[in-house]
Amino acid sequence: MTHDQYMALLPIYEAEYGFSFVVTDISGKVVIGDSCMTGCTCGNRSEKLRIESARQTLTFGEPIIGLCCEDGYARWSIPLMQNSELTGALVVEGVNLESDEQDMPQKVRKAAHALLELAIKHNLTNAASLQLAKLTAKKEQNRFLVIEASKETWAKDELRTIYLREEPGLLTAIKEGHTSEAMEILNRILTSIYSVATDSMELLKSCILELVVMMSRAAVEAGAEPSVILGNNYRFITDLSTITDEEDLAVWVRNMLDALIDRINKSEAYPHFMILNKALTYMEEHLHEPLKRDDVAKHVGMSPSHFSKVMTERLGQGFSELLNQFRINRAKQMIMQTNHSLTSIALECGFFDQSHLSRTFKKATSLSPGAYRKQHSLGQ
Amino acid sequence: MSNIEDLRTAVISGKRKDAKVLTTALLEQGIAPERLLEDALIPAMTVVGDKFKRNEVFVPEMLVSARAMKESMKLIEPKLIEAGIKPKYKAIIGTVEGDLHDIGKNLVATMWKGAGFDVIDLGVNVTPSAFVDAIETHEPDIVGLSALLTTTMPAMRETVAAVKATGKNFKIVIGGAPVTQTYADEVGADGYSPDAASAVDLAKSVLAA
Ligand code: B1M
């Protein structure tokens, strides 16, 4: 940075953020500007620390705000670069983080990032390497989280418990097509499989096979074509037998999972499966109300006629037939398991009255509700 | 009456002066220093860490919290360290190169001192060669390395290799949030401990081995 450039940029930065910066050379010696170290006791250690701080910024791709000494004064330092070579730094230091000024930490953070932006804008630093460093830091952050999770939660757990705990969540996520959620759960399971079975390749393989079987089942239930899944599995499992090291195994698992999820997403039945699932749940939950086909179609976001078509196609029954069946099933349960009167059961199951219940019931089961109760009621 | 909650809150919000006053008061009330550590300070850093993860606070806030915690630690440490024990072992401890996190490392140092070790603390951002120099000078029985960043774990590996190359007779133990037993085995350390309290048992057991 030239002296003129400094004189032009400093007042703007000062006015906006309230801090002034200096320019140092590669050894950390101030070459332009006056160091603003008021009350700070770092003394000559400062020079080395200024450059170290710039290196930190370069490592993480964002300004690393640190303390310049034990007195609570902060410093941030932006690397000055020619191509990939560090030549010096822009440094703000001696900032009292604990001053009584309102929102000091937020001000500091803004100002630190603004200095980085300024350096990028005026081509004083290597924006590309900073960006790359930032991406890497993000990845590392995730790695930390995975390690942390595996340490906290699973250090002592047995694999069995891990499966038991994660299986329902995983299957639901797969069936509902929440790919990223499924991946997240899988990552957790895999981390623990790896941490539990680190020194036995065979144990690792068998745990993973179990996982694959469980997922394939979920995929088929979610509408993937069984024959395709089977073919997939066959291919993968043949490969599995030749794998002898952990890294290859990790790649294998990843491919296997991707292929499975891919199959579910590609499956013809998939979107309809989800929608129908939602519709059926809604119908079950609302069967005591005067439920109309159009209400349900609206709830799942389909046109009524398309909804009917999909329903008959996939389930082999129309809307009223299905609703009727749900109502009868519910009535059967209540007749058997409760001592509610038939009138109240009729209303709770969405029939107009007892006689409507009786007629419909008899048609479906060839028994009257009263006879059914006699035959099936508990304790008899 | 001051309470432990208040101390935790003071550390979370980075109120250094309050943390100091509260710690003094709590110690005077006869609360065990271990309790202040386990029920106020460590949970406070956990809260700060979680908030950081959720982007609710950022580095400057974290810095002030860490300083508030240290202020409190200064008062607690002497209480944790029993006076008058003749050190049986000599230990060197430090945070590895590139890593500036020292709260966990300081805790381990304190616990070791409490267990009667003579502890030489090299601070943070310690290069492998600085460890080697200290080992040549002090001839310790045990060397402790701390790392809090996944990115400084390789520095830990390098440091283990460098200190082993001195050929001196001592044990190496490592720790820090991203460090695991598996990693310790992999880099050839003699032991790993997940927290400061068990770092004492670990040190004793590897030294006895
Ligand atoms: C020798 O034998 C042993 C045995 C046991 C040992 C041992 C040695 N060492 C530790 N142990 C064990 O015993 C201790 C007591 O039970 C434990 O020690 P811990 O240190 O784990 O626990 C302490 C008692 C309390 N915990 C802590 O003190 C750490 C808390 C968190 C929130 C944290 C803090 C406070 C800080 N930070 Co930093 N920081 C985080 C931390 C979040 C977390 N989940 O850990 C973490 C580690 N930081 C992170 C980051 C990204 C960063 N930090 C940075 C800076 C800082 C502060 C300076 C602001 C501050 C440190 C202040 C200080 N003086 O130490 C930057 C890096 C600076 C650098 N080069 O080191 C910066 C890059 C942020 C930035 N953009 O500026 C994350 C790391 C992600 C990764 N990739 O690994 C992070 C996990 C936060 C997060 N959730 O993202 C055990 O691990």
XYZ file of C-alpha atoms and ligand atoms in Angstrom:
680
model
C 0.000 0.000 0.000
C 1.371 3.394 -0.930
C 1.452 6.366 1.390
C -1.062 8.229 -0.779
C -3.399 5.311 -0.814
C -3.131 5.124 2.974
C -3.930 8.812 3.361
C -6.965 8.364 1.152
C -8.361 5.238 2.814
C -7.611 5.848 6.484
C -10.026 8.768 7.038
C -12.848 6.850 5.390
C -12.276 3.797 7.590
C -11.853 5.926 10.701
C -15.014 7.881 10.045
C -17.100 4.813 9.443
C -15.786 2.446 12.119
C -14.007 4.604 14.670
C -10.694 2.757 14.541
C -7.511 3.630 12.724
C -5.094 1.201 11.166
C -1.397 1.120 10.408
C 0.619 -0.566 7.694
C 3.461 -2.913 8.585
C 6.123 -4.665 6.590
C 6.700 -8.399 6.606
C 8.507 -8.231 9.944
C 5.546 -6.470 11.565
C 7.324 -3.123 11.844
C 4.987 -0.161 11.305
C 5.949 1.545 8.070
C 2.985 3.858 7.563
C 0.835 5.464 10.258
C 1.128 5.750 14.025
C 0.510 2.711 16.147
C -2.500 3.246 18.284
C -1.314 1.156 21.212
C -2.622 3.160 24.075
C -2.172 1.640 27.468
C -1.096 -1.668 26.008
C 1.953 -3.419 27.365
C 3.009 -5.805 24.636
C 6.029 -3.679 23.817
C 8.258 -5.113 21.151
C 6.619 -8.541 21.053
C 4.032 -6.681 19.028
C 5.891 -6.847 15.750
C 5.965 -10.596 15.566
C 2.362 -10.865 16.762
C 1.066 -8.474 14.116
C 2.326 -10.691 11.335
C 1.261 -13.831 13.136
C -2.214 -12.410 13.378
C -2.200 -11.672 9.620
C -1.142 -15.277 9.019
C -4.064 -16.446 11.131
C -6.418 -14.371 9.011
C -4.921 -16.042 5.986
C -5.426 -19.479 7.529
C -9.090 -19.032 8.360
C -10.091 -16.660 5.550
C -11.547 -14.151 7.974
C -10.056 -11.695 10.414
C -9.010 -13.513 13.570
C -9.584 -11.037 16.337
C -7.207 -11.730 19.158
C -5.812 -10.099 22.229
C -2.605 -8.182 21.748
C -1.575 -8.606 25.349
C -2.869 -9.586 28.734
C -4.608 -6.260 29.257
C -7.724 -6.958 27.260
C -6.765 -5.007 24.161
C -7.750 -6.557 20.887
C -5.984 -6.646 17.564
C -6.886 -7.688 14.062
C -4.584 -7.861 11.173
C -5.208 -8.200 7.442
C -2.520 -9.748 5.255
C -1.048 -7.557 2.516
C -0.136 -9.804 -0.364
C 1.477 -9.876 -3.738
C 0.046 -12.929 -5.417
C 0.482 -15.641 -2.850
C 3.305 -13.938 -0.989
C 2.704 -12.203 2.321
C 4.357 -8.768 2.257
C 2.996 -7.027 5.330
C -0.226 -6.274 7.155
C -2.916 -3.733 7.860
C -3.265 -3.690 11.620
C -5.742 -2.279 14.091
C -4.611 -2.735 17.658
C -4.957 -1.497 21.212
C -8.745 -1.707 21.039
C -10.271 -1.980 24.471
C -12.872 -4.710 24.223
C -14.092 -4.058 27.710
C -14.603 -0.328 27.338
C -17.958 0.929 28.525
C -18.954 1.773 24.991
C -22.182 0.079 23.959
C -21.953 -3.008 21.746
C -18.183 -2.931 21.550
C -17.865 -6.581 20.483
C -20.255 -6.062 17.589
C -18.434 -2.889 16.517
C -15.133 -4.697 16.592
C -16.437 -7.540 14.498
C -17.891 -5.216 11.882
C -14.748 -3.127 11.746
C -12.507 -6.177 11.389
C -14.509 -7.546 8.496
C -14.680 -4.107 6.890
C -10.887 -3.835 6.894
C -10.685 -7.152 5.115
C -13.269 -5.978 2.572
C -11.312 -2.802 2.048
C -8.116 -4.730 1.390
C -9.930 -6.970 -1.074
C -11.595 -4.064 -2.842
C -8.290 -2.275 -3.363
C -6.532 -5.417 -4.446
C -4.115 -5.298 -1.526
C -4.562 -8.909 -0.592
C -5.173 -12.232 -2.274
C -8.948 -12.558 -2.275
C -8.884 -15.987 -3.869
C -6.693 -17.616 -1.242
C -8.758 -16.012 1.492
C -11.917 -17.383 -0.053
C -10.393 -20.821 -0.317
C -9.241 -20.674 3.291
C -12.724 -19.710 4.353
C -14.207 -22.698 2.580
C -11.680 -24.997 4.165
C -12.427 -23.529 7.587
C -16.109 -24.198 7.035
C -15.391 -27.802 6.203
C -13.182 -28.130 9.248
C -15.939 -26.682 11.355
C -18.220 -29.494 10.232
C -15.549 -32.019 10.927
C -15.280 -30.647 14.419
C -19.013 -31.025 14.913
C -18.965 -34.625 13.776
C -16.087 -35.444 16.094
C -17.758 -33.604 18.925
C -21.039 -35.417 18.399
C -19.410 -38.790 18.198
C -17.426 -38.087 21.346
C -20.263 -36.756 23.372
C -22.997 -39.097 22.462
C -21.511 -42.327 21.456
C -18.248 -42.767 23.174
C -19.479 -45.652 25.256
C -22.599 -46.778 23.478
C -22.892 -50.110 21.833
C -23.764 -50.277 18.164
C -27.026 -51.973 18.898
C -28.278 -48.985 20.874
C -27.127 -46.651 18.173
C -29.147 -48.514 15.578
C -32.172 -48.666 17.783
C -32.062 -44.989 18.451
C -31.411 -43.795 14.928
C -33.336 -46.306 12.867
C -36.841 -44.804 13.125
C -35.606 -41.320 12.282
C -33.588 -42.582 9.356
C -36.399 -44.633 7.874
C -38.859 -41.794 8.180
C -36.429 -39.390 6.570
C -35.863 -41.800 3.681
C -39.545 -42.505 3.201
C -40.452 -38.859 3.242
C -37.663 -38.046 0.873
C -35.757 -35.749 3.201
C -32.432 -36.585 1.660
C -30.265 -34.192 3.615
C -31.769 -35.210 6.915
C -31.217 -38.848 6.005
C -27.612 -38.100 5.109
C -27.119 -36.358 8.423
C -28.420 -39.322 10.383
C -26.384 -41.688 8.265
C -23.267 -39.689 8.950
C -23.922 -40.037 12.632
C -24.477 -43.772 12.343
C -21.384 -44.191 10.226
C -19.249 -42.146 12.589
C -20.254 -44.411 15.397
C -19.911 -47.575 13.384
C -16.396 -46.469 12.603
C -15.591 -45.511 16.150
C -16.927 -48.731 17.604
C -15.559 -51.108 15.035
C -12.280 -49.421 14.257
C -10.023 -52.401 14.450
C -12.142 -55.081 12.907
C -12.760 -54.841 9.204
C -15.172 -57.771 9.269
C -17.257 -56.246 12.037
C -17.315 -52.973 10.143
C -18.507 -54.697 6.995
C -21.230 -56.584 8.769
C -22.514 -53.468 10.541
C -22.639 -51.682 7.256
C -24.417 -54.512 5.502
C -27.052 -54.411 8.180
C -27.455 -50.724 7.567
C -27.822 -51.278 3.846
C -30.493 -53.929 4.297
C -32.448 -51.672 6.561
C -32.224 -48.804 4.112
C -33.177 -50.900 1.135
C -36.318 -51.930 2.924
C -37.130 -48.308 3.581
C -36.445 -47.439 -0.045
C -38.838 -50.089 -1.305
C -41.480 -48.916 1.108
C -40.937 -45.425 -0.199
C -41.821 -46.586 -3.682
C -38.520 -47.559 -5.220
C -38.732 -50.517 -7.575
C -37.737 -53.665 -5.612
C -36.080 -55.323 -8.594
C -33.916 -52.267 -9.239
C -32.895 -52.006 -5.604
C -32.056 -55.665 -5.548
C -29.936 -55.355 -8.679
C -28.175 -52.372 -7.165
C -27.493 -54.207 -3.970
C -26.213 -57.235 -5.768
C -23.646 -55.176 -7.616
C -22.538 -53.308 -4.523
C -22.311 -56.374 -2.368
C -20.135 -58.125 -4.897
C -17.784 -55.147 -4.684
C -17.907 -55.207 -0.914
C -16.346 -58.632 -0.693
C -13.194 -57.343 -2.402
C -12.727 -54.346 -0.131
C -9.941 -54.641 2.398
C -9.268 -51.173 3.681
C -11.274 -48.599 5.586
C -10.984 -45.785 3.117
C -12.329 -47.844 0.241
C -15.105 -49.006 2.494
C -16.068 -45.418 3.278
C -16.251 -44.641 -0.431
C -18.306 -47.767 -1.019
C -20.836 -46.826 1.650
C -21.161 -43.339 0.315
C -21.832 -44.615 -3.231
C -24.256 -47.191 -1.985
C -26.276 -44.624 -0.081
C -26.271 -42.163 -2.929
C -27.527 -44.850 -5.293
C -30.320 -45.819 -2.921
C -31.547 -42.313 -2.356
C -31.217 -41.611 -6.025
C -33.465 -44.595 -6.801
C -36.142 -43.392 -4.429
C -36.101 -39.944 -5.935
C -36.263 -41.312 -9.465
C -39.019 -43.723 -8.672
C -42.270 -43.017 -10.473
C -44.305 -43.757 -7.415
C -42.316 -41.510 -5.181
C -44.172 -38.179 -5.237
C -47.545 -39.883 -5.216
C -46.493 -42.068 -2.374
C -45.730 -39.029 -0.272
C -48.900 -37.232 -1.191
C -51.097 -40.252 -0.599
C -49.424 -40.865 2.688
C -50.239 -37.354 3.740
C -53.810 -37.645 2.488
C -54.454 -40.899 4.327
C -53.110 -39.518 7.565
C -55.339 -36.479 7.178
C -58.377 -38.633 6.499
C -57.744 -40.771 9.549
C -57.346 -37.747 11.720
C -60.492 -36.060 10.457
C -62.832 -38.963 9.855
C -65.243 -37.816 12.576
C -65.920 -34.669 10.534
C -68.107 -34.420 7.428
C -65.034 -34.858 5.277
C -65.160 -34.053 1.539
C -62.834 -35.270 -1.164
C -62.162 -31.662 -2.144
C -60.992 -30.783 1.377
C -58.447 -33.554 1.362
C -57.252 -32.756 -2.157
C -56.800 -29.169 -1.092
C -54.877 -30.230 1.991
C -52.337 -32.106 -0.106
C -52.231 -29.489 -2.819
C -53.743 -31.455 -5.716
C -56.707 -30.768 -7.940
C -59.695 -32.905 -6.791
C -59.953 -34.817 -10.042
C -56.235 -35.603 -10.222
C -56.339 -36.624 -6.591
C -59.155 -39.087 -7.280
C -57.322 -40.485 -10.254
C -54.049 -41.031 -8.342
C -55.925 -42.531 -5.450
C -57.822 -45.110 -7.480
C -54.723 -45.870 -9.506
C -52.405 -46.417 -6.586
C -54.740 -47.750 -3.942
C -57.408 -49.440 -6.032
C -60.194 -47.617 -4.171
C -61.968 -44.308 -4.514
C -62.167 -41.594 -1.911
C -65.597 -42.418 -0.407
C -64.896 -46.120 -0.334
C -61.669 -45.568 1.514
C -63.149 -43.076 3.922
C -65.965 -45.466 4.620
C -63.505 -48.210 5.317
C -61.567 -46.013 7.748
C -64.814 -45.161 9.536
C -65.890 -48.761 9.816
C -62.456 -49.764 11.103
C -62.559 -47.063 13.707
C -66.109 -48.080 14.688
C -65.021 -51.723 15.019
C -62.220 -50.696 17.339
C -64.483 -48.599 19.479
C -67.196 -51.213 19.626
C -64.684 -53.792 20.772
C -62.549 -51.735 23.072
C -64.948 -49.265 24.698
C -68.351 -49.348 26.240
C -69.482 -46.142 24.504
C -73.039 -46.209 23.268
C -73.592 -46.946 19.583
C -75.033 -43.454 19.152
C -71.882 -41.828 20.386
C -69.661 -44.194 18.423
C -71.624 -43.319 15.305
C -70.949 -39.613 15.814
C -67.306 -40.101 16.799
C -66.700 -42.058 13.613
C -68.322 -39.518 11.322
C -71.701 -41.243 10.682
C -74.884 -39.117 10.704
C -76.545 -41.198 13.407
C -76.864 -44.696 14.767
C -79.014 -45.948 11.950
C -76.498 -44.707 9.364
C -73.788 -46.566 11.280
C -75.874 -49.734 11.483
C -76.691 -49.771 7.790
C -73.152 -49.146 6.633
C -71.689 -51.499 9.193
C -73.929 -54.369 8.277
C -73.189 -53.916 4.604
C -69.466 -54.113 5.242
C -69.320 -56.873 7.854
C -72.683 -58.638 7.492
C -73.171 -58.077 11.207
C -75.064 -55.388 13.048
C -72.949 -53.286 15.432
C -74.770 -54.814 18.395
C -74.062 -58.368 17.234
C -70.484 -57.461 16.514
C -70.084 -56.133 20.036
C -71.523 -59.356 21.470
C -69.115 -61.422 19.438
C -65.988 -59.434 20.010
C -66.314 -57.500 23.190
C -63.509 -58.056 25.651
C -64.107 -60.253 28.617
C -66.641 -62.489 26.883
C -25.666 -14.106 49.020
C -24.146 -14.663 45.634
C -25.010 -17.739 43.710
C -23.410 -19.956 41.173
C -25.971 -19.046 38.513
C -24.819 -15.437 38.698
C -21.224 -16.439 38.152
C -22.163 -18.499 35.149
C -24.158 -15.600 33.716
C -21.303 -13.184 34.350
C -18.890 -15.394 32.414
C -21.329 -15.942 29.566
C -21.867 -12.220 29.159
C -18.179 -11.470 29.596
C -18.503 -9.386 32.753
C -14.981 -9.740 34.040
C -15.310 -7.540 37.090
C -18.530 -9.219 38.168
C -16.944 -12.615 37.693
C -14.137 -11.612 40.005
C -16.415 -10.217 42.715
C -18.747 -13.218 42.534
C -15.944 -15.752 42.657
C -14.457 -14.110 45.718
C -17.836 -14.025 47.415
C -18.673 -17.633 46.567
C -15.338 -18.869 47.825
C -15.830 -16.898 51.028
C -19.225 -18.527 51.438
C -17.362 -21.791 51.565
C -18.408 -23.169 48.188
C -15.905 -25.729 46.980
C -13.701 -24.452 44.143
C -14.403 -27.642 42.179
C -18.082 -26.783 42.223
C -17.478 -23.307 40.854
C -15.550 -24.918 38.064
C -17.988 -27.681 37.281
C -21.256 -25.838 37.831
C -20.393 -22.348 36.648
C -17.258 -21.913 34.572
C -17.200 -24.975 32.353
C -20.962 -24.867 31.649
C -20.568 -21.166 30.825
C -17.984 -21.928 28.140
C -20.249 -24.654 26.807
C -23.062 -22.138 26.450
C -20.750 -19.692 24.700
C -19.557 -22.449 22.376
C -23.137 -23.395 21.501
C -24.088 -19.789 20.869
C -21.083 -19.414 18.623
C -22.160 -22.499 16.722
C -25.605 -20.980 16.169
C -24.126 -17.637 15.112
C -25.633 -15.922 18.118
C -22.310 -14.596 19.330
C -19.045 -14.022 17.544
C -15.368 -14.023 18.325
C -15.165 -10.708 20.214
C -17.883 -11.861 22.614
C -16.118 -15.171 22.988
C -12.911 -13.345 23.851
C -14.514 -11.368 26.629
C -16.173 -14.478 28.037
C -12.879 -16.312 28.004
C -11.251 -13.441 29.860
C -13.983 -13.393 32.455
C -13.476 -17.104 32.961
C -9.736 -16.645 33.388
C -10.282 -13.910 35.929
C -12.341 -16.308 37.970
C -9.829 -19.111 37.457
C -7.061 -16.929 38.890
C -8.910 -16.903 42.181
C -9.899 -20.538 42.114
C -6.560 -22.000 41.135
C -4.715 -21.434 44.414
C -7.580 -23.136 46.234
C -7.423 -26.125 43.967
C -3.745 -26.550 44.533
C -2.940 -27.975 47.884
C -0.045 -26.199 49.462
C 3.026 -27.910 50.751
C 3.099 -31.046 48.586
C 6.536 -31.845 47.358
C 6.289 -32.345 43.589
C 6.828 -35.945 42.650
C 6.738 -35.447 38.905
C 7.714 -32.694 36.544
C 5.332 -31.868 33.674
C 5.503 -29.656 30.604
C 2.283 -28.536 28.979
C 1.317 -26.326 26.054
C -1.151 -25.685 23.240
C 0.289 -26.696 19.883
C 1.439 -24.406 17.111
C -1.257 -22.400 15.329
C -3.717 -22.816 18.171
C -4.530 -20.008 20.582
C -7.036 -21.775 22.810
C -5.724 -22.115 26.310
C -8.611 -22.445 28.737
C -8.725 -26.245 28.660
C -4.945 -26.494 28.765
C -4.855 -24.160 31.776
C -7.382 -26.327 33.548
C -5.307 -29.423 32.995
C -2.241 -27.529 34.253
C -4.157 -26.500 37.354
C -5.321 -30.038 38.033
C -1.830 -31.379 37.622
C -0.522 -28.770 40.020
C -3.297 -29.768 42.359
C -2.098 -33.354 42.158
C 1.340 -32.221 43.223
C 3.083 -32.048 39.844
C 5.644 -29.385 39.120
C 4.101 -27.875 35.979
C 5.907 -25.782 33.392
C 3.348 -24.113 31.154
C 4.686 -23.078 27.744
C 1.491 -21.219 26.805
C -0.235 -21.257 23.420
C 0.967 -21.505 19.821
C 3.977 -23.533 20.929
C 6.147 -24.785 18.081
C 7.555 -28.323 18.104
C 11.029 -26.896 18.547
C 9.937 -24.857 21.579
C 8.653 -28.102 23.129
C 11.920 -29.812 22.311
C 13.961 -26.982 23.861
C 11.868 -27.055 27.023
C 12.289 -30.820 27.279
C 16.069 -30.527 26.918
C 16.138 -27.878 29.641
C 13.682 -29.310 32.161
C 13.838 -33.072 31.642
C 10.166 -33.659 32.460
C 8.464 -36.943 33.353
C 5.424 -36.106 31.287
C 4.546 -33.789 28.384
C 0.973 -32.633 27.704
C -0.259 -31.260 24.389
C -3.580 -29.543 23.848
C -5.335 -28.714 20.542
C -8.810 -27.274 20.033
C -8.909 -26.969 16.273
C -9.199 -29.773 13.776
C -6.686 -27.770 11.731
C -4.045 -27.911 14.447
C -4.316 -31.625 15.026
C -1.574 -32.235 12.436
C 0.659 -29.897 14.461
C 0.000 -32.190 17.382
C 1.200 -35.155 15.369
C 4.350 -33.272 14.349
C 5.004 -32.238 17.922
C 4.670 -35.790 19.193
C 7.166 -36.945 16.575
C 9.585 -34.117 17.350
C 9.586 -34.615 21.108
C 9.944 -38.356 20.764
C 12.963 -37.796 18.571
C 14.762 -36.252 21.560
C 15.129 -39.802 22.852
C 14.516 -38.604 26.418
C 12.523 -40.708 28.792
C 9.063 -39.242 29.377
C 5.405 -39.915 28.596
C 3.216 -37.905 26.215
C -0.474 -37.278 26.804
C -2.814 -35.275 24.626
C -6.285 -33.758 24.800
C -8.667 -31.079 23.512
C -12.164 -31.011 22.059
C -11.444 -32.638 18.659
C -8.912 -35.138 20.024
C -9.918 -38.763 20.525
C -8.375 -41.944 21.851
C -8.099 -43.203 18.295
C -6.147 -40.118 17.322
C -3.869 -40.505 20.316
C -3.116 -44.085 19.319
C -2.572 -43.026 15.756
C -0.027 -40.313 16.524
C 1.750 -42.446 19.077
C 0.876 -40.587 22.269
C 0.906 -42.576 25.510
C -2.546 -41.439 26.508
C -5.594 -39.301 25.916
C -8.047 -37.850 28.370
C -11.380 -36.248 27.619
C -11.269 -33.736 30.464
C -9.051 -32.058 32.995
C -10.139 -34.183 35.939
C -9.281 -37.449 34.262
C -6.054 -35.924 32.950
C -4.690 -36.397 36.467
C -5.568 -40.090 36.616
C -4.263 -40.535 33.114
C -0.941 -38.908 33.946
C -0.559 -41.020 37.050
C -1.399 -44.230 35.257
C 0.933 -43.697 32.301
C 3.711 -42.686 34.699
C 3.184 -45.808 36.747
C 3.223 -48.019 33.683
C -2.487 -32.656 27.994
O -3.645 -33.401 28.172
C -4.832 -32.820 27.981
C -5.937 -33.466 28.499
C -7.205 -32.940 28.386
C -7.348 -31.735 27.721
C -6.249 -31.058 27.172
C -4.973 -31.586 27.289
N -6.688 -29.929 26.594
C -8.011 -29.881 26.778
N -8.436 -30.959 27.446
C -9.732 -31.343 27.944
O -9.842 -30.868 29.255
C -10.430 -29.579 29.269
C -11.214 -29.414 30.524
O -12.157 -30.404 30.750
C -11.231 -29.506 28.001
O -10.729 -28.386 27.304
P -11.636 -27.533 26.310
O -10.765 -26.465 25.790
O -12.254 -28.458 25.350
O -12.753 -26.906 27.276
C -12.602 -25.694 27.980
C -12.666 -25.967 29.459
C -13.752 -24.752 27.588
N -13.739 -24.512 26.153
C -13.000 -23.559 25.553
O -12.266 -22.814 26.160
C -13.185 -23.384 24.072
C -14.538 -22.768 23.799
C -14.776 -22.258 22.396
C -16.121 -21.557 22.355
C -13.735 -21.288 21.786
C -13.158 -20.135 22.377
C -13.449 -19.716 23.797
C -12.265 -19.284 21.652
N -11.982 -19.382 20.315
Co -12.407 -20.911 19.180
N -13.469 -21.666 20.507
C -14.036 -22.880 20.211
C -14.686 -23.484 21.388
C -15.975 -24.267 21.261
C -15.850 -25.711 21.738
N -16.905 -26.459 21.501
O -14.861 -26.159 22.250
C -13.648 -23.516 18.908
C -12.608 -24.551 19.275
N -13.037 -22.416 18.170
C -13.263 -22.483 16.870
C -12.799 -21.534 15.917
C -13.223 -21.751 14.491
C -11.999 -20.436 16.291
N -11.674 -20.115 17.587
C -10.869 -19.010 17.590
C -10.654 -18.153 18.652
C -11.206 -18.333 19.916
C -11.059 -17.302 21.028
C -9.659 -16.695 21.073
C -12.049 -16.204 20.777
C -11.491 -18.139 22.294
C -10.305 -18.757 23.047
C -9.902 -17.998 24.258
C -8.837 -18.722 25.020
N -8.043 -17.954 25.674
O -8.697 -19.936 25.015
C -10.317 -18.764 16.222
C -9.002 -19.524 16.024
C -7.842 -18.932 16.789
C -6.715 -19.924 16.860
N -5.829 -19.931 15.890
O -6.609 -20.694 17.775
C -11.454 -19.345 15.369
C -10.929 -19.762 14.011
C -12.589 -18.333 15.254
C -12.276 -17.082 14.510
N -12.861 -16.972 13.344
O -11.574 -16.244 14.986
C -14.043 -23.721 16.532
C -13.141 -24.831 15.992
C -13.636 -25.507 14.738
C -12.578 -26.406 14.182
N -12.423 -26.408 12.889
O -11.907 -27.120 14.852
C -14.742 -24.035 17.886
C -15.091 -25.503 18.047
C -15.970 -23.148 17.981
C -17.096 -23.624 17.082
N -18.123 -24.218 17.613
O -17.027 -23.448 15.926
C -10.969 -30.834 27.309
O -10.908 -30.725 25.899
